């Protein structure tokens, strides 16, 4: 799979903004990636990346650094419904981990306790439960 993570630009933002999960996933992620893009634009915490396969947007992911402890956070992972089931999410996270490892601090993520697919994806990449919660989500950290 030839997948690349690219910054959001004036040339690609519309394609990324239109990405949408399956209907049954909307209780865990926003209905469109556009909401994540706005978080990245309007808040200082998050940075958006689009995942592109052969020039086509297939996923969105965002990352940020906690200013208090320097930990790196992965959030806003949304794989378009038409591109699920092929390992896109796993590849996106693996590519982002490569980037985040260049920075000091642990790499973390959080997930809704009912989102078994997210837990399994991150556990398969080496994340372990910390026993901590952020709002109503469980926190995992890359071991």
PDB file of C-alpha atoms in Angstrom:
ATOM      1  CA  UNK A   1       0.000   0.000   0.000  1.00  0.00           C
ATOM      2  CA  UNK A   2       1.530   3.280  -1.131  1.00  0.00           C
ATOM      3  CA  UNK A   3       0.172   5.589   1.562  1.00  0.00           C
ATOM      4  CA  UNK A   4       1.493   9.009   2.532  1.00  0.00           C
ATOM      5  CA  UNK A   5       0.642  11.451   5.298  1.00  0.00           C
ATOM      6  CA  UNK A   6       0.380  15.003   4.022  1.00  0.00           C
ATOM      7  CA  UNK A   7      -0.313  18.354   5.678  1.00  0.00           C
ATOM      8  CA  UNK A   8      -3.696  19.860   4.926  1.00  0.00           C
ATOM      9  CA  UNK A   9      -3.359  22.555   2.269  1.00  0.00           C
ATOM     10  CA  UNK A  10      -5.565  24.801   0.164  1.00  0.00           C
ATOM     11  CA  UNK A  11      -5.279  22.140  -2.563  1.00  0.00           C
ATOM     12  CA  UNK A  12      -6.408  19.081  -0.565  1.00  0.00           C
ATOM     13  CA  UNK A  13      -8.587  20.246   2.337  1.00  0.00           C
ATOM     14  CA  UNK A  14     -11.916  19.697   0.560  1.00  0.00           C
ATOM     15  CA  UNK A  15     -11.135  16.076  -0.263  1.00  0.00           C
ATOM     16  CA  UNK A  16     -10.066  15.384   3.323  1.00  0.00           C
ATOM     17  CA  UNK A  17     -13.030  17.293   4.799  1.00  0.00           C
ATOM     18  CA  UNK A  18     -15.475  15.049   2.921  1.00  0.00           C
ATOM     19  CA  UNK A  19     -14.108  11.786   4.362  1.00  0.00           C
ATOM     20  CA  UNK A  20     -16.784   9.936   6.347  1.00  0.00           C
ATOM     21  CA  UNK A  21     -16.833   6.791   8.498  1.00  0.00           C
ATOM     22  CA  UNK A  22     -19.442   4.045   8.330  1.00  0.00           C
ATOM     23  CA  UNK A  23     -22.747   4.991   9.949  1.00  0.00           C
ATOM     24  CA  UNK A  24     -22.215   2.543  12.839  1.00  0.00           C
ATOM     25  CA  UNK A  25     -18.918   4.281  13.734  1.00  0.00           C
ATOM     26  CA  UNK A  26     -20.398   7.746  14.206  1.00  0.00           C
ATOM     27  CA  UNK A  27     -20.817   7.321  17.936  1.00  0.00           C
ATOM     28  CA  UNK A  28     -17.012   7.142  18.173  1.00  0.00           C
ATOM     29  CA  UNK A  29     -15.877   9.611  15.480  1.00  0.00           C
ATOM     30  CA  UNK A  30     -17.353  12.692  13.857  1.00  0.00           C
ATOM     31  CA  UNK A  31     -19.605  12.229  10.826  1.00  0.00           C
ATOM     32  CA  UNK A  32     -17.138  14.073   8.590  1.00  0.00           C
ATOM     33  CA  UNK A  33     -13.423  14.809   8.855  1.00  0.00           C
ATOM     34  CA  UNK A  34     -14.340  18.499   8.446  1.00  0.00           C
ATOM     35  CA  UNK A  35     -14.977  18.737  12.189  1.00  0.00           C
ATOM     36  CA  UNK A  36     -11.436  17.553  12.931  1.00  0.00           C
ATOM     37  CA  UNK A  37     -10.043  20.059  10.443  1.00  0.00           C
ATOM     38  CA  UNK A  38     -11.834  22.850  12.297  1.00  0.00           C
ATOM     39  CA  UNK A  39     -10.385  21.692  15.623  1.00  0.00           C
ATOM     40  CA  UNK A  40      -6.921  21.949  14.125  1.00  0.00           C
ATOM     41  CA  UNK A  41      -7.618  25.399  12.735  1.00  0.00           C
ATOM     42  CA  UNK A  42      -9.354  26.906  15.754  1.00  0.00           C
ATOM     43  CA  UNK A  43      -7.414  25.323  18.618  1.00  0.00           C
ATOM     44  CA  UNK A  44      -3.667  25.341  19.143  1.00  0.00           C
ATOM     45  CA  UNK A  45      -3.491  21.731  20.339  1.00  0.00           C
ATOM     46  CA  UNK A  46      -4.159  19.677  17.209  1.00  0.00           C
ATOM     47  CA  UNK A  47      -2.398  19.343  13.852  1.00  0.00           C
ATOM     48  CA  UNK A  48      -4.193  17.689  10.925  1.00  0.00           C
ATOM     49  CA  UNK A  49      -2.816  15.276   8.359  1.00  0.00           C
ATOM     50  CA  UNK A  50      -4.510  13.663   5.404  1.00  0.00           C
ATOM     51  CA  UNK A  51      -3.643  10.134   4.354  1.00  0.00           C
ATOM     52  CA  UNK A  52      -3.432   9.736   0.595  1.00  0.00           C
ATOM     53  CA  UNK A  53      -3.208   6.608  -1.500  1.00  0.00           C
ATOM     54  CA  UNK A  54      -2.201   7.236  -5.106  1.00  0.00           C
ATOM     55  CA  UNK A  55      -3.283  10.878  -4.725  1.00  0.00           C
ATOM     56  CA  UNK A  56      -6.719  10.071  -3.261  1.00  0.00           C
ATOM     57  CA  UNK A  57      -7.638  11.024   0.309  1.00  0.00           C
ATOM     58  CA  UNK A  58      -8.481   7.880   2.282  1.00  0.00           C
ATOM     59  CA  UNK A  59      -8.121   8.942   5.926  1.00  0.00           C
ATOM     60  CA  UNK A  60      -7.565  11.772   8.371  1.00  0.00           C
ATOM     61  CA  UNK A  61      -5.525  11.782  11.572  1.00  0.00           C
ATOM     62  CA  UNK A  62      -4.459  14.503  13.955  1.00  0.00           C
ATOM     63  CA  UNK A  63      -1.775  14.765  16.583  1.00  0.00           C
ATOM     64  CA  UNK A  64      -0.828  17.154  19.337  1.00  0.00           C
ATOM     65  CA  UNK A  65       1.581  17.707  22.200  1.00  0.00           C
ATOM     66  CA  UNK A  66       0.426  18.073  25.787  1.00  0.00           C
ATOM     67  CA  UNK A  67       2.078  21.295  26.993  1.00  0.00           C
ATOM     68  CA  UNK A  68       2.119  20.065  30.598  1.00  0.00           C
ATOM     69  CA  UNK A  69       4.073  16.824  30.217  1.00  0.00           C
ATOM     70  CA  UNK A  70       5.290  16.793  26.598  1.00  0.00           C
ATOM     71  CA  UNK A  71       3.402  13.633  25.693  1.00  0.00           C
ATOM     72  CA  UNK A  72       2.450  13.178  22.057  1.00  0.00           C
ATOM     73  CA  UNK A  73      -1.231  12.410  21.401  1.00  0.00           C
ATOM     74  CA  UNK A  74      -2.876  10.742  18.416  1.00  0.00           C
ATOM     75  CA  UNK A  75      -6.499  11.708  17.799  1.00  0.00           C
ATOM     76  CA  UNK A  76      -9.116  12.124  15.146  1.00  0.00           C
ATOM     77  CA  UNK A  77      -8.356   8.961  13.213  1.00  0.00           C
ATOM     78  CA  UNK A  78     -11.061   8.608  10.580  1.00  0.00           C
ATOM     79  CA  UNK A  79     -10.755   6.141   7.714  1.00  0.00           C
ATOM     80  CA  UNK A  80     -13.260   6.762   4.948  1.00  0.00           C
ATOM     81  CA  UNK A  81     -15.906   4.019   4.801  1.00  0.00           C
ATOM     82  CA  UNK A  82     -14.978   3.145   1.216  1.00  0.00           C
ATOM     83  CA  UNK A  83     -11.371   2.440   2.237  1.00  0.00           C
ATOM     84  CA  UNK A  84     -11.863   0.390   5.397  1.00  0.00           C
ATOM     85  CA  UNK A  85     -10.886  -3.246   5.831  1.00  0.00           C
ATOM     86  CA  UNK A  86      -7.579  -2.966   3.959  1.00  0.00           C
ATOM     87  CA  UNK A  87      -5.240  -1.943   6.770  1.00  0.00           C
ATOM     88  CA  UNK A  88      -5.392   1.791   6.047  1.00  0.00           C
ATOM     89  CA  UNK A  89      -5.929   2.760   9.699  1.00  0.00           C
ATOM     90  CA  UNK A  90      -3.034   0.612  10.867  1.00  0.00           C
ATOM     91  CA  UNK A  91      -0.711   2.065   8.213  1.00  0.00           C
ATOM     92  CA  UNK A  92      -1.759   5.644   9.018  1.00  0.00           C
ATOM     93  CA  UNK A  93      -1.009   5.156  12.717  1.00  0.00           C
ATOM     94  CA  UNK A  94       2.308   3.412  11.970  1.00  0.00           C
ATOM     95  CA  UNK A  95       3.404   6.322   9.749  1.00  0.00           C
ATOM     96  CA  UNK A  96       2.375   8.854  12.385  1.00  0.00           C
ATOM     97  CA  UNK A  97       4.237   6.948  15.104  1.00  0.00           C
ATOM     98  CA  UNK A  98       7.408   7.216  12.993  1.00  0.00           C
ATOM     99  CA  UNK A  99       7.005  11.001  12.971  1.00  0.00           C
ATOM    100  CA  UNK A 100       6.101  11.315  16.632  1.00  0.00           C
ATOM    101  CA  UNK A 101       9.090   9.245  17.750  1.00  0.00           C
ATOM    102  CA  UNK A 102      11.291  12.086  16.547  1.00  0.00           C
ATOM    103  CA  UNK A 103       9.938  14.164  19.459  1.00  0.00           C
ATOM    104  CA  UNK A 104      10.579  13.543  23.148  1.00  0.00           C
ATOM    105  CA  UNK A 105       7.791  12.220  25.335  1.00  0.00           C
ATOM    106  CA  UNK A 106       5.527   9.183  25.326  1.00  0.00           C
ATOM    107  CA  UNK A 107       2.961   8.601  22.580  1.00  0.00           C
ATOM    108  CA  UNK A 108      -0.632   8.278  23.784  1.00  0.00           C
ATOM    109  CA  UNK A 109      -4.169   7.989  22.507  1.00  0.00           C
ATOM    110  CA  UNK A 110      -7.617   7.636  24.032  1.00  0.00           C
ATOM    111  CA  UNK A 111     -10.650   5.655  22.955  1.00  0.00           C
ATOM    112  CA  UNK A 112     -14.259   5.137  23.993  1.00  0.00           C
ATOM    113  CA  UNK A 113     -14.547   1.927  26.059  1.00  0.00           C
ATOM    114  CA  UNK A 114     -17.085   0.497  23.588  1.00  0.00           C
ATOM    115  CA  UNK A 115     -14.798   1.055  20.586  1.00  0.00           C
ATOM    116  CA  UNK A 116     -13.182  -2.365  20.455  1.00  0.00           C
ATOM    117  CA  UNK A 117     -11.879  -1.835  16.923  1.00  0.00           C
ATOM    118  CA  UNK A 118      -9.842   1.193  18.019  1.00  0.00           C
ATOM    119  CA  UNK A 119      -8.511  -0.598  21.098  1.00  0.00           C
ATOM    120  CA  UNK A 120      -7.476  -3.601  19.021  1.00  0.00           C
ATOM    121  CA  UNK A 121      -5.828  -1.457  16.337  1.00  0.00           C
ATOM    122  CA  UNK A 122      -3.668   0.418  18.830  1.00  0.00           C
ATOM    123  CA  UNK A 123      -2.928  -2.666  20.964  1.00  0.00           C
ATOM    124  CA  UNK A 124      -1.723  -4.411  17.805  1.00  0.00           C
ATOM    125  CA  UNK A 125       0.753  -1.558  17.304  1.00  0.00           C
ATOM    126  CA  UNK A 126       2.173  -1.885  20.831  1.00  0.00           C
ATOM    127  CA  UNK A 127      -0.058   0.439  22.859  1.00  0.00           C
ATOM    128  CA  UNK A 128      -0.989  -0.676  26.373  1.00  0.00           C
ATOM    129  CA  UNK A 129      -3.685   0.458  28.768  1.00  0.00           C
ATOM    130  CA  UNK A 130      -2.471   2.978  31.358  1.00  0.00           C
ATOM    131  CA  UNK A 131      -5.473   2.615  33.676  1.00  0.00           C
ATOM    132  CA  UNK A 132      -6.124   6.350  33.274  1.00  0.00           C
ATOM    133  CA  UNK A 133      -9.177   8.033  31.802  1.00  0.00           C
ATOM    134  CA  UNK A 134      -9.559  11.287  29.875  1.00  0.00           C
ATOM    135  CA  UNK A 135     -13.155  12.424  30.146  1.00  0.00           C
ATOM    136  CA  UNK A 136     -15.045   9.210  29.319  1.00  0.00           C
ATOM    137  CA  UNK A 137     -12.225   7.597  27.314  1.00  0.00           C
ATOM    138  CA  UNK A 138      -9.530   5.088  28.265  1.00  0.00           C
ATOM    139  CA  UNK A 139      -5.914   6.066  27.684  1.00  0.00           C
ATOM    140  CA  UNK A 140      -3.334   3.865  25.990  1.00  0.00           C
ATOM    141  CA  UNK A 141       0.387   4.518  25.663  1.00  0.00           C
ATOM    142  CA  UNK A 142       2.935   3.113  23.259  1.00  0.00           C
ATOM    143  CA  UNK A 143       5.122   0.728  25.237  1.00  0.00           C
TER     144      UNK A 143
END
